[in-house]
Short mmCIF file of C-alpha atoms in Angstrom, two decimals:
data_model
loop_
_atom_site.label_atom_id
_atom_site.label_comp_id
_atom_site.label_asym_id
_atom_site.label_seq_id
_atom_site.Cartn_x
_atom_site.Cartn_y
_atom_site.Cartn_z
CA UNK A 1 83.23 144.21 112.46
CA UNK A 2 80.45 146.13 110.45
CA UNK A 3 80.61 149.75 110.07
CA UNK A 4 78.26 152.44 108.46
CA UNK A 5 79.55 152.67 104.49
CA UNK A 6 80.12 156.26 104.75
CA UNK A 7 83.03 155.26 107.55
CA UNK A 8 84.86 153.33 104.85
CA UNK A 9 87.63 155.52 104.62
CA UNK A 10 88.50 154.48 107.65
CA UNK A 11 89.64 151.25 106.80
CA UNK A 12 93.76 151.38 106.29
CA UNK A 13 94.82 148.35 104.45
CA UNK A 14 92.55 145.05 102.92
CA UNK A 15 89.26 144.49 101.15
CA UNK A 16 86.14 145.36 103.23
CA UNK A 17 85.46 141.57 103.16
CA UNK A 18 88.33 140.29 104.48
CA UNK A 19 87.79 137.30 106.93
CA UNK A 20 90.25 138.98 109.72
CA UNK A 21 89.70 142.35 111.15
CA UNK A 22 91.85 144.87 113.14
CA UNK A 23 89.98 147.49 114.88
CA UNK A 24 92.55 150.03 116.17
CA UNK A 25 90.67 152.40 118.68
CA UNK A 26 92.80 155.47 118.74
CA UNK A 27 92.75 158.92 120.51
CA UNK A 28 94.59 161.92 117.76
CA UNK A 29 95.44 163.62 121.49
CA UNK A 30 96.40 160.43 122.91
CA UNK A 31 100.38 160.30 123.04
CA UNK A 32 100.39 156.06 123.38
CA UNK A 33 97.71 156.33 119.96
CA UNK A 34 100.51 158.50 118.03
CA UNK A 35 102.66 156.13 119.08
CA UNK A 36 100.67 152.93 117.87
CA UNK A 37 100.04 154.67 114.58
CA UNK A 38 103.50 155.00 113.90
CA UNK A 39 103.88 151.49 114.24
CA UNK A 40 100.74 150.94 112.17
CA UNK A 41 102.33 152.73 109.07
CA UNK A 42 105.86 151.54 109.16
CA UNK A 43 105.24 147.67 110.01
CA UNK A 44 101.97 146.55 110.41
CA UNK A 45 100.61 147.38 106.98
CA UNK A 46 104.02 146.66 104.86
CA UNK A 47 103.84 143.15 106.72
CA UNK A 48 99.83 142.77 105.69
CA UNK A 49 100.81 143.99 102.25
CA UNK A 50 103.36 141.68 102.18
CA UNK A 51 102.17 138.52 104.18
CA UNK A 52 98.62 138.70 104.51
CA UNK A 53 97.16 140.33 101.63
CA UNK A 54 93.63 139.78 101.70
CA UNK A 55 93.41 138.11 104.65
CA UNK A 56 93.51 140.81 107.33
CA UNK A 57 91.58 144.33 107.18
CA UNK A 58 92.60 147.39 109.64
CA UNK A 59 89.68 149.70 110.77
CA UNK A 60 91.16 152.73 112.29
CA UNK A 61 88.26 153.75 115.21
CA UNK A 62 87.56 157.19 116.45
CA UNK A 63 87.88 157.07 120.33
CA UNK A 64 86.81 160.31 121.18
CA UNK A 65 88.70 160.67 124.83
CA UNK A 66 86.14 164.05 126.35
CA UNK A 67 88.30 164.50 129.34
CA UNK A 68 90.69 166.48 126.55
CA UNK A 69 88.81 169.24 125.61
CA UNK A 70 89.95 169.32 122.17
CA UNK A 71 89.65 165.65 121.28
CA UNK A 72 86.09 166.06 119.83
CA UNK A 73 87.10 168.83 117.64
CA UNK A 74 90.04 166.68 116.29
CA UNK A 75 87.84 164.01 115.19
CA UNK A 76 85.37 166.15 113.51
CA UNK A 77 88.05 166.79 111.28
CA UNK A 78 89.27 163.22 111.06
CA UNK A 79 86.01 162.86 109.84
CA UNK A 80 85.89 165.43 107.72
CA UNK A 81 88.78 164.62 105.63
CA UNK A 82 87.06 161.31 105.23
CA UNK A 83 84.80 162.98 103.35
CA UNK A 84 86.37 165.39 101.31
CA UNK A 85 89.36 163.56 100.58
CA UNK A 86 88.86 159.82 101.12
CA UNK A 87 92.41 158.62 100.02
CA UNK A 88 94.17 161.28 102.50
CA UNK A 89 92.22 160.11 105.76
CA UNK A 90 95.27 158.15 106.69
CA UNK A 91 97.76 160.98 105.77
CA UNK A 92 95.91 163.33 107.50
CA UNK A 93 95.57 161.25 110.64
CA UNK A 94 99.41 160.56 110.75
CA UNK A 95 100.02 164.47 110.59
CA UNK A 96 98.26 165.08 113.31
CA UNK A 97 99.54 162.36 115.17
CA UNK A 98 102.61 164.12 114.75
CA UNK A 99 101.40 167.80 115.69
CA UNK A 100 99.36 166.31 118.70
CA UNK A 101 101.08 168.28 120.78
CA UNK A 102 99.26 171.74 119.53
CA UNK A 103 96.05 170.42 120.23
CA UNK A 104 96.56 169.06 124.11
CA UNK A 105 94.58 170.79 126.95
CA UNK A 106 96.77 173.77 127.53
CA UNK A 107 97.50 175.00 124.09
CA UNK A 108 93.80 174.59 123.13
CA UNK A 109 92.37 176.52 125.91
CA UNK A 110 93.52 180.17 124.51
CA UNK A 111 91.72 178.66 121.37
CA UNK A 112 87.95 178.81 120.58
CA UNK A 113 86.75 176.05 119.16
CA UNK A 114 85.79 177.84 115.87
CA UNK A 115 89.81 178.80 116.21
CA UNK A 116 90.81 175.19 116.64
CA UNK A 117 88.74 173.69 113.69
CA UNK A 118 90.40 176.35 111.19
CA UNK A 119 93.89 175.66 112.51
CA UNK A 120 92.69 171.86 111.71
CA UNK A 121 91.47 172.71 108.20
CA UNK A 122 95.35 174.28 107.64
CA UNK A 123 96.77 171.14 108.85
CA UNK A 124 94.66 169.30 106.06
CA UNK A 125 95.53 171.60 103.44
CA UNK A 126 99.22 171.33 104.15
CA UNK A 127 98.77 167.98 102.64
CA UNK A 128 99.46 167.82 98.96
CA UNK A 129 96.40 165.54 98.01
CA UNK A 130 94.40 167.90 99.66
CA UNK A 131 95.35 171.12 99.32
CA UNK A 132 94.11 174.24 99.83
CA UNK A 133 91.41 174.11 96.89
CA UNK A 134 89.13 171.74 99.55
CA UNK A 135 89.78 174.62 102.08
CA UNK A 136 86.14 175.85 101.65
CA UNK A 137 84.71 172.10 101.85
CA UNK A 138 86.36 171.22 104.89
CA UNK A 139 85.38 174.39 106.56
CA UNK A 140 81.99 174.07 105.60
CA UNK A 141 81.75 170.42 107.16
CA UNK A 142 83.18 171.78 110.67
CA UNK A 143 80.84 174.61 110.13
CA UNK A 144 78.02 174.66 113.33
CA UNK A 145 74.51 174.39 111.74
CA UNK A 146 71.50 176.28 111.62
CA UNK A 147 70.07 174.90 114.79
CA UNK A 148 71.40 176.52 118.27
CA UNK A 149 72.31 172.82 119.11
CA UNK A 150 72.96 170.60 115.66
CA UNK A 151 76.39 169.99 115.19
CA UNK A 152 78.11 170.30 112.45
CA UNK A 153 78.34 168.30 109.30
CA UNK A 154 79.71 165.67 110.77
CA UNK A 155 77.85 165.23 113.80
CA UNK A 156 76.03 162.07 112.47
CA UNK A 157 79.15 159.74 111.74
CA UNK A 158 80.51 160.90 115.22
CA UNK A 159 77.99 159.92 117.24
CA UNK A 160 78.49 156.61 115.29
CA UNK A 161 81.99 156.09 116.47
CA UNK A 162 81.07 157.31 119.83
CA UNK A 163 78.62 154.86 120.19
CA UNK A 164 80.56 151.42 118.43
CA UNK A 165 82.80 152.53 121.23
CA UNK A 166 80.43 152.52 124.47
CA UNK A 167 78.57 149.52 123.12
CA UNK A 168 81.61 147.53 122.80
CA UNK A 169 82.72 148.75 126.44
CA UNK A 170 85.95 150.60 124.91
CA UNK A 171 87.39 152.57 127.51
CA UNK A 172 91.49 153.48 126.60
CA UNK A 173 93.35 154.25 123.82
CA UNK A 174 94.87 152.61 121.87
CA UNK A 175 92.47 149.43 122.18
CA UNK A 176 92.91 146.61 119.55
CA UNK A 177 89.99 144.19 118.70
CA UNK A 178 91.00 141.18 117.17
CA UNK A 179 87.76 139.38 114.89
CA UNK A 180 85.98 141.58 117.24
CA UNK A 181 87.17 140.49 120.63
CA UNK A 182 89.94 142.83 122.53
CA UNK A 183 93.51 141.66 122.03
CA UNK A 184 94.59 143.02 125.40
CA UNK A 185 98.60 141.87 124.74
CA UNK A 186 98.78 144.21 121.99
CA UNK A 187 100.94 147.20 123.12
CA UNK A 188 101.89 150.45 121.55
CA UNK A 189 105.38 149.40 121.74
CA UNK A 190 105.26 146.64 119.97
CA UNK A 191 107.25 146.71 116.44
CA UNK A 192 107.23 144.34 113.65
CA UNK A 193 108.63 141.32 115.34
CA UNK A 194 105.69 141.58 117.73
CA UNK A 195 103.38 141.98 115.09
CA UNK A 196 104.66 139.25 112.78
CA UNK A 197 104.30 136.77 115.84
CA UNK A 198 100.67 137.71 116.58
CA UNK A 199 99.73 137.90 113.07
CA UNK A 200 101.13 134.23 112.57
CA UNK A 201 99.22 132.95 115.53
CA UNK A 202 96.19 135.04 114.35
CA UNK A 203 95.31 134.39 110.61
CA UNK A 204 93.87 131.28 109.99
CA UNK A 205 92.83 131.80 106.62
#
């Protein structure tokens, strides 16, 4: 599946060109996508790495969910991190997988939003690759703009992900696309035994 270069971060494990693709759609609020990435990072990419190096690519894919009020504001800094830090995208995105829970609906609502983006930024920093010396970066990014209504920083490669999503009728999270059409047995449950059988039936390269 294409995607815009400056989205590249976004793509876990295998060379841009591969000739299989994972798109993961995933929710950071979403307690079945925390679950999902677990799995992602402790069996499906050790089994590409070891299996199908090469052959298989994994595109995590913002699914911004709006009915949690705090689910935009998590993905600006998703993206964010993509740009300040390319390498820690992934790390940063499993961290707050983890600390999900401080962004849901009832903990964010005695937040502002400027509130929530700089408890975000802290969460990034608390990362050792990158630390609190992109602190000013990161802020700046989730920063609103000059214009009453522009966004911030970040705005642009949001409404990107928003929109892959809509036009490829993408409604739940997690949602896994297989060479671009929805793999609808793949479950967040699933561990590496699951995995290693779809992968099998999957790669035919």
């Amino acid at each position: 599946m294409a995607f815009q270069p400056s989205l590249r971060p976004l793509v876990l494990i295998g060379p841009v060109d591969a000739p299989h693709t994972l798109d993961i759609f995933l929710d950071y609020v979403c307690p079945f996508s925390a679950k999902i990435a677990k799995v992602i990072e402790t069996s499906l990419i050790p089994l590409i790495k070891k299996d199908y190096n090469g052959k298989v690519k994994v595109i995590f894919r913002n699914q911004v969910q709006p009915w949690h009020s705090s689910s935009t504001l998590v993905h600006e800094a998703g993206l964010a991190v993509a740009r300040v830090s390319p390498e820690n995208f992934w790390p940063f995105s499993l961290k707050l997988f983890e600390q999900q829970t401080d962004f849901f609906d009832i903990p964010s609502s005695s937040r502002t939003p400027v509130q929530t983006r700089e408890k975000l930024v802290d969460l990034a920093i608390s990362i050792p690759g990158i630390g609190a010396s992109n602190k000013g970066a990161l802020l700046d990014l989730l920063a609103h703009k000059t214009s009453p209504n522009g966004g911030v920083a970040v705005t642009d490669e949001l409404k990107y992900t928003i929109k892959f999503s809509r036009q490829n009728g993408i409604h739940v999270s997690p949602t896994v696309l297989w060479d671009g059409l929805v793999a609808n047995e793949v479950s967040s449950s699933w561990g590496v035994d699951e995995w290693s059988k779809f992968l099998k039936e999957k790669v035919s390269v």
